[in-house]
Short mmCIF file of N, CA and C in Angstrom, two decimals:
data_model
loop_
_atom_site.label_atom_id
_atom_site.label_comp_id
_atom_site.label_asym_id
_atom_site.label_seq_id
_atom_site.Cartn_x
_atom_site.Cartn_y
_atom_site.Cartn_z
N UNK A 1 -18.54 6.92 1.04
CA UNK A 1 -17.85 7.83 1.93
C UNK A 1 -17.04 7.04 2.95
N UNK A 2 -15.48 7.27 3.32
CA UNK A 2 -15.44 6.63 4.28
C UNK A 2 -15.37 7.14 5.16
N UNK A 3 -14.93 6.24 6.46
CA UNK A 3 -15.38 6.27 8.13
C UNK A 3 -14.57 7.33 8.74
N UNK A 4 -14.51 7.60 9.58
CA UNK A 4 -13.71 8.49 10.15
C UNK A 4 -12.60 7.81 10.85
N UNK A 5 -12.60 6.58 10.77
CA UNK A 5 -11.49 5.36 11.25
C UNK A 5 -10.17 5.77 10.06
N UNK A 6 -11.14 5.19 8.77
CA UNK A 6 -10.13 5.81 7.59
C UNK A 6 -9.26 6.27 7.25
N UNK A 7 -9.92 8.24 7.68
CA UNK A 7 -9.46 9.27 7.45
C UNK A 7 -8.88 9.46 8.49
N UNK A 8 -8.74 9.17 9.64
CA UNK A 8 -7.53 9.46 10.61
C UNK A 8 -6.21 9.42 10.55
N UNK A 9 -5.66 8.61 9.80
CA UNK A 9 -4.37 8.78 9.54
C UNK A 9 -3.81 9.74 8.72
N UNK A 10 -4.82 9.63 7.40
CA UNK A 10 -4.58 10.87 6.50
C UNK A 10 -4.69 12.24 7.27
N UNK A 11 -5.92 12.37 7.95
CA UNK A 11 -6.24 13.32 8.66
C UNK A 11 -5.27 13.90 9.22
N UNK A 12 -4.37 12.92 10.46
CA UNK A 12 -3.41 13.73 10.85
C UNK A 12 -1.94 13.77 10.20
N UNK A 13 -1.52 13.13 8.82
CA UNK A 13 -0.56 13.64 8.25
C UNK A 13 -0.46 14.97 7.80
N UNK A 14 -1.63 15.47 7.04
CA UNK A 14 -2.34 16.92 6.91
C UNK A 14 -2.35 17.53 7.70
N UNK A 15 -2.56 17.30 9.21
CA UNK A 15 -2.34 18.15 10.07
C UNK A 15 -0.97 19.16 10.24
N UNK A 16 -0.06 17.50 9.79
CA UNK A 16 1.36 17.53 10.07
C UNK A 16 2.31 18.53 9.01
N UNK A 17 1.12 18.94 7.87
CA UNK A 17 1.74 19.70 6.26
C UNK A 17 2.38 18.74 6.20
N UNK A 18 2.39 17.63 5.96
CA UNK A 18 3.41 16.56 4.95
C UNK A 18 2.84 16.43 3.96
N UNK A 19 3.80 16.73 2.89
CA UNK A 19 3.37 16.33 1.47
C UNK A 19 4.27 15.70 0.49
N UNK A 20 4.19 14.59 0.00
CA UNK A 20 4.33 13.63 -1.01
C UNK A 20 5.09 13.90 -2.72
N UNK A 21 6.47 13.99 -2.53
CA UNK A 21 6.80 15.00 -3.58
C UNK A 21 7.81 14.09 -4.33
N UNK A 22 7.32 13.42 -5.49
CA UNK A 22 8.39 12.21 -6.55
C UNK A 22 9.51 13.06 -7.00
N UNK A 23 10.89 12.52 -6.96
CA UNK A 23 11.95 13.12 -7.35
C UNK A 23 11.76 12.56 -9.18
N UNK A 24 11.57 11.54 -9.25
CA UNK A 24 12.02 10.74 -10.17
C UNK A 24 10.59 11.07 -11.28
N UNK A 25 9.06 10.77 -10.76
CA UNK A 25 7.79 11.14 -11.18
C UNK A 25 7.37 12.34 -10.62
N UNK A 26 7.33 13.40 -11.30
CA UNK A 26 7.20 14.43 -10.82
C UNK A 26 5.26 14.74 -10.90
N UNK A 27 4.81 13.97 -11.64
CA UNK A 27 3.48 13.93 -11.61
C UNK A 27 2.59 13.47 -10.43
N UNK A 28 3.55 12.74 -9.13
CA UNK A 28 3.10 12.47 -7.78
C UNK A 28 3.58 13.43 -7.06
N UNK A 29 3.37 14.76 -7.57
CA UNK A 29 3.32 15.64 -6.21
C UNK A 29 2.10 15.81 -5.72
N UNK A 30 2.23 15.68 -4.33
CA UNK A 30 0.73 15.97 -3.75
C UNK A 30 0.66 17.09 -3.00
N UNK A 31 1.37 18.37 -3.41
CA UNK A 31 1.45 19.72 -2.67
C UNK A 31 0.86 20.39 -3.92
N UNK A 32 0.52 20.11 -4.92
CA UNK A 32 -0.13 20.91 -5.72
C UNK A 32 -1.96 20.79 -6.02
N UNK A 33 -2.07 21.19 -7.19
CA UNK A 33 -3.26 21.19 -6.77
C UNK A 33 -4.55 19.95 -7.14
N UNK A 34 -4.01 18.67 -7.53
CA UNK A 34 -4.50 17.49 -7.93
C UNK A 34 -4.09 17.13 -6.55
N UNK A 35 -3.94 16.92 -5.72
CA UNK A 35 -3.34 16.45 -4.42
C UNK A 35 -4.44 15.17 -3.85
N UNK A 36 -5.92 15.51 -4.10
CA UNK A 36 -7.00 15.36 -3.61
C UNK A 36 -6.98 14.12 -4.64
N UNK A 37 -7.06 13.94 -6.24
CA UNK A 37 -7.35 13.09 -6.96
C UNK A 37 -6.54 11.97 -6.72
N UNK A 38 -4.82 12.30 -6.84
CA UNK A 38 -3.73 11.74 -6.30
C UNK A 38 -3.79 10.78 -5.27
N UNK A 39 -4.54 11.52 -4.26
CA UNK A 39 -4.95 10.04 -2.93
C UNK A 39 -5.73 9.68 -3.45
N UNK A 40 -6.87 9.70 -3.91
CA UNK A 40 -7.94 9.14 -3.83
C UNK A 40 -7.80 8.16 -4.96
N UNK A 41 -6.67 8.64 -5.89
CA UNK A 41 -6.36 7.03 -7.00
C UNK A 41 -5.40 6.33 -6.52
N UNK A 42 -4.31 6.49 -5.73
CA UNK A 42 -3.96 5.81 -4.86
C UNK A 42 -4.41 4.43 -3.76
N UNK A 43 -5.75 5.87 -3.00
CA UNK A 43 -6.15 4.86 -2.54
C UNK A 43 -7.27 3.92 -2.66
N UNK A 44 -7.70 3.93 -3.70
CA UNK A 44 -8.55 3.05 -4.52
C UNK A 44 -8.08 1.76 -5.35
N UNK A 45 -6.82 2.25 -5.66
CA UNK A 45 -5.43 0.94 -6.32
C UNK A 45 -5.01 0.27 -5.11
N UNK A 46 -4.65 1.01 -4.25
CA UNK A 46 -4.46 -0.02 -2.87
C UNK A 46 -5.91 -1.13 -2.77
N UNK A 47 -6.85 -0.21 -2.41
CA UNK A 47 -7.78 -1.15 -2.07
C UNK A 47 -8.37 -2.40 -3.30
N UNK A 48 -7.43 -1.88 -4.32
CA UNK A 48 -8.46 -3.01 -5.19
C UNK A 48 -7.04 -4.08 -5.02
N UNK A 49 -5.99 -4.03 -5.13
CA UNK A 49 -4.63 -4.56 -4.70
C UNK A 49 -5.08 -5.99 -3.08
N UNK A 50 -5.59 -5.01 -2.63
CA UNK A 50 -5.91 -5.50 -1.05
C UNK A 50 -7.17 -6.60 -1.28
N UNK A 51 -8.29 -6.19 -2.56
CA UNK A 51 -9.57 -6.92 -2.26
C UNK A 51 -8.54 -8.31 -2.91
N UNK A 52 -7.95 -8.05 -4.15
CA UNK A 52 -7.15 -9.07 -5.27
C UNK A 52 -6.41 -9.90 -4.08
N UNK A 53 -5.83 -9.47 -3.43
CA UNK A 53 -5.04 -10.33 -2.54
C UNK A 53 -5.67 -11.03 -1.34
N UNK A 54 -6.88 -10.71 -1.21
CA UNK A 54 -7.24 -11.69 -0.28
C UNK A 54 -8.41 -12.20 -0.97
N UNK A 55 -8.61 -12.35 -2.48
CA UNK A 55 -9.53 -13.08 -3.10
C UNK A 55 -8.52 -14.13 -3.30
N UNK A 56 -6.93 -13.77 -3.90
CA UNK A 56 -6.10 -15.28 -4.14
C UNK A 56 -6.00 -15.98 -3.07
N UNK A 57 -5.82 -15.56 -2.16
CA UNK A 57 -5.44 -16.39 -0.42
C UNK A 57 -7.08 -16.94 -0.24
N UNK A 58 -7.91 -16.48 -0.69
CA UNK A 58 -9.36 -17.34 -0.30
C UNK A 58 -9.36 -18.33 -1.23
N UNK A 59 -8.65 -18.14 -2.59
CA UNK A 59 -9.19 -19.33 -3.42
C UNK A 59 -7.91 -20.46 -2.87
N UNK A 60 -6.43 -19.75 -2.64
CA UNK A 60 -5.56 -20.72 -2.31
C UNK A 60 -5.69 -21.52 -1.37
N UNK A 61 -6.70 -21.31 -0.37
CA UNK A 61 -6.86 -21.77 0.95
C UNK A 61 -7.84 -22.67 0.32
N UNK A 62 -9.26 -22.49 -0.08
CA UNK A 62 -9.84 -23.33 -0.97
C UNK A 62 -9.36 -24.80 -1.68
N UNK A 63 -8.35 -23.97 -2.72
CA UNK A 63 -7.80 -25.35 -3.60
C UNK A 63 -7.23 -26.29 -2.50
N UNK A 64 -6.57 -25.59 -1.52
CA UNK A 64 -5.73 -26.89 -0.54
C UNK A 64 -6.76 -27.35 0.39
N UNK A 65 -7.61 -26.79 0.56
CA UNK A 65 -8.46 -27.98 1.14
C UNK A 65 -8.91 -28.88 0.20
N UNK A 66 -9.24 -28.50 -0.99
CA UNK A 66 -9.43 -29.70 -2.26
C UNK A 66 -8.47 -31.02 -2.02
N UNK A 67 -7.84 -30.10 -2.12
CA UNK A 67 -6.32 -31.40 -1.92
C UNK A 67 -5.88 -32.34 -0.73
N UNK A 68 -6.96 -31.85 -0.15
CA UNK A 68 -6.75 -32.14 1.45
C UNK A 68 -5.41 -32.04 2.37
N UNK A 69 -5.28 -30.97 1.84
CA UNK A 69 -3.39 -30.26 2.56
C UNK A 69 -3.65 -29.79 3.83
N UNK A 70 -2.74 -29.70 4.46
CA UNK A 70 -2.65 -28.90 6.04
C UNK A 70 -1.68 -27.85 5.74
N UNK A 71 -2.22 -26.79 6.75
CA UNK A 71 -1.39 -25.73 6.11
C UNK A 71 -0.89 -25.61 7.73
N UNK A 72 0.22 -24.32 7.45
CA UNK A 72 0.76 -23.97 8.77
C UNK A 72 2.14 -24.86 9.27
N UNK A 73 2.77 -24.56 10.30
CA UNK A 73 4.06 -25.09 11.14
C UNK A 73 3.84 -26.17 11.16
N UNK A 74 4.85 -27.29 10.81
CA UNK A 74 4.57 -28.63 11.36
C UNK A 74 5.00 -28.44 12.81
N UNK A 75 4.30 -29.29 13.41
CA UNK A 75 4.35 -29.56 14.42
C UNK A 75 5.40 -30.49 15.08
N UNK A 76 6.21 -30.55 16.37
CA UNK A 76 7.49 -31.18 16.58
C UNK A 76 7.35 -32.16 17.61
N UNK A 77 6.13 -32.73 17.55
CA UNK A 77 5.58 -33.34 18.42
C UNK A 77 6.51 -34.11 19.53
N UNK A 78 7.89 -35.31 19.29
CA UNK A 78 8.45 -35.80 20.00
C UNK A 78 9.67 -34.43 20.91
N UNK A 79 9.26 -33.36 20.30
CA UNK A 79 10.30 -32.14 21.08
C UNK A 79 9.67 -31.65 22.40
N UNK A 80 8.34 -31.38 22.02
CA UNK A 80 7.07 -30.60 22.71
C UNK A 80 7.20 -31.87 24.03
N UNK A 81 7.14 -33.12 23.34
CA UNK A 81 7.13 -33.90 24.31
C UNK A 81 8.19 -34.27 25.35
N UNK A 82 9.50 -34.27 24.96
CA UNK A 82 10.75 -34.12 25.80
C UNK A 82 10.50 -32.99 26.80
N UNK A 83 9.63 -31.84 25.98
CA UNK A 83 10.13 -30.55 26.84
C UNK A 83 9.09 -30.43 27.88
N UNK A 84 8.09 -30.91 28.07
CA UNK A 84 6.80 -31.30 28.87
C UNK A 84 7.18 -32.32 30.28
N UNK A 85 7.95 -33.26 29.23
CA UNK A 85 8.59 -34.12 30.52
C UNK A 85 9.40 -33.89 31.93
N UNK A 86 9.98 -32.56 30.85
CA UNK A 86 11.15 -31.77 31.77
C UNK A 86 10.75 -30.77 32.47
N UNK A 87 9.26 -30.63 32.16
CA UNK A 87 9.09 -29.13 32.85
C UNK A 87 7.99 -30.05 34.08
N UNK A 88 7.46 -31.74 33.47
CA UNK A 88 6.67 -32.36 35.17
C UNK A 88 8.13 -32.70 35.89
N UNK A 89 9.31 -32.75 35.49
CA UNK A 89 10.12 -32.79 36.45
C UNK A 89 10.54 -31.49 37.30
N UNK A 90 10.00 -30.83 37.03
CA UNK A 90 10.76 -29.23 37.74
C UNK A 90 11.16 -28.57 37.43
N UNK A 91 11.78 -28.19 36.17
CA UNK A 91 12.15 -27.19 35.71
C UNK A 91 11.52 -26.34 34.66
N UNK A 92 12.06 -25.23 34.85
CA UNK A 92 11.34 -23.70 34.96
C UNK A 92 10.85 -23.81 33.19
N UNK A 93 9.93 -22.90 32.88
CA UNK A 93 9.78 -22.62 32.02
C UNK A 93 10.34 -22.03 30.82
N UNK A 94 11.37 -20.99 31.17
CA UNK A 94 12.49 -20.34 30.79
C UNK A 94 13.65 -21.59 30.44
N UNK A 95 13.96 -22.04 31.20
CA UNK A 95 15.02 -23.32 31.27
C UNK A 95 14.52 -24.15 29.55
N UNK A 96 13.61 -24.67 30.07
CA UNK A 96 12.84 -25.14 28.53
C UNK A 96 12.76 -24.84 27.30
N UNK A 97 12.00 -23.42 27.73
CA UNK A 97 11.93 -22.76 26.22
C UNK A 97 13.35 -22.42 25.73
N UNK A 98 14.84 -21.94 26.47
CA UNK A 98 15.68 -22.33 25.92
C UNK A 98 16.66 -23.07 25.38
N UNK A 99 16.35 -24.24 25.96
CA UNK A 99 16.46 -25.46 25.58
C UNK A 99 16.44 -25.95 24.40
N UNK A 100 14.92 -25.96 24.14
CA UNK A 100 14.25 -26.58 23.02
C UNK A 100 13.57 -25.49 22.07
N UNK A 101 13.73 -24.40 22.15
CA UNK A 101 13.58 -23.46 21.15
C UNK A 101 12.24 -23.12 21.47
N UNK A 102 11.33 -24.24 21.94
CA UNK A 102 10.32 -23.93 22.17
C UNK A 102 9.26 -22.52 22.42
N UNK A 103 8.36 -21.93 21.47
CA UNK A 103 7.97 -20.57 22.49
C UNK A 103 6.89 -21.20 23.97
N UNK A 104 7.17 -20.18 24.89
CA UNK A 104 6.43 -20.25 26.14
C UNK A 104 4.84 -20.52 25.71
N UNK A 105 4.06 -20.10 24.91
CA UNK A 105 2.94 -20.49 24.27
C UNK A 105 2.67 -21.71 24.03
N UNK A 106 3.66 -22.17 23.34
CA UNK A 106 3.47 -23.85 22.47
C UNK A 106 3.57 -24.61 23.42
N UNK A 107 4.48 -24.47 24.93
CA UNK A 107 4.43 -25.05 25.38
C UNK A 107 3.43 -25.44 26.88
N UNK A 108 2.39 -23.97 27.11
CA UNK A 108 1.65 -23.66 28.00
C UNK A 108 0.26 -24.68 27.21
N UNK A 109 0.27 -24.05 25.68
CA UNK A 109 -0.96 -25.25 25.02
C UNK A 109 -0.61 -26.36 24.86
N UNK A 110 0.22 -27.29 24.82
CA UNK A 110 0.71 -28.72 24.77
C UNK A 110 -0.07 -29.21 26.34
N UNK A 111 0.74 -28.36 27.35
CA UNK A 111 0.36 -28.89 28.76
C UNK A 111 -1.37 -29.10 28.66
N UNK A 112 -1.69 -27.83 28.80
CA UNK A 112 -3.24 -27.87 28.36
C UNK A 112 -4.18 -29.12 27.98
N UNK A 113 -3.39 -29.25 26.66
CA UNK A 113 -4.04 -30.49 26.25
C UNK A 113 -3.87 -31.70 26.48
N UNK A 114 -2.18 -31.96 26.87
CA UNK A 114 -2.23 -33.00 27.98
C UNK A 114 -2.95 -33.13 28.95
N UNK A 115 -2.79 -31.93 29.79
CA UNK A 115 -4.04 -32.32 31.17
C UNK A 115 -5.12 -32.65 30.84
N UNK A 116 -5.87 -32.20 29.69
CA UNK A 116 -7.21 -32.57 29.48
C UNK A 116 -6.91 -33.91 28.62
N UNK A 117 -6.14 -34.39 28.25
CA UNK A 117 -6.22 -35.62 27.96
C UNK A 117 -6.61 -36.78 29.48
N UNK A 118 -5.09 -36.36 29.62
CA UNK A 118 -5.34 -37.23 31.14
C UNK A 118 -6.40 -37.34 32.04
N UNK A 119 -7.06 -35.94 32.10
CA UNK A 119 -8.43 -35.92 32.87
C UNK A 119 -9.83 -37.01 31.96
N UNK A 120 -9.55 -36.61 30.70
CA UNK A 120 -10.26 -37.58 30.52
C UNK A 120 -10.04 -38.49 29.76
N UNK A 121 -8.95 -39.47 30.06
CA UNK A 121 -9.15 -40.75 29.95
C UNK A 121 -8.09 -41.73 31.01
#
């Protein structure tokens, strides 16, 4: 059975009388009277779609650690660092991040970990 988290969305499209009507497949109308089977094979193909896709991303994530890969943004390390320099000289944050493309994030955690570098050592 599911949650009532679930069914809330459906819940209030139904509220809304919206119904689901194929120009092209006329066998996906959902104003008639299979309407009920219609979602519910729907949304059972979604969810097996959804389990399939994050079983490949678990094994892909897997194999590349095999491989010992890094995943994610490289990192721009000598940029981060120009733009750090410029912001212990005084200037604004804004100034920076347009500068160097930088987002305000990347460059609030860079500082971060500089200071705690410096603090400890």
């Amino acid at each position: 059975m599911e949650s009532p988290a679930r069914a809330s969305p459906l819940s209030a499209i139904d509220g809304a009388g919206v119904d689901f009507i194929s120009v092209k497949e006329s066998y996906l109308d959902t104003s008639g009277p299979f309407r009920d089977v219609l979602l519910a094979f729907a949304a059972t193909v979604a969810r097996m779609e959804r389990d399939r896709l994050i079983e490949r991303t678990k094994a892909g994530l897997a194999r590349a650690r095999a491989q010992v890969r890094v995943g994610g943004r490289p990192r721009n390390l000598p940029l981060v660092e120009a733009a750090l320099k410029i912001l212990a000289e005084g200037a604004s944050d804004e100034d920076v991040r347009k500068r160097y493309g930088e987002p305000a994030s990347t460059l609030r955690r860079y500082r971060s970990v500089l200071r705690a570098a410096r603090s400890s050592g």
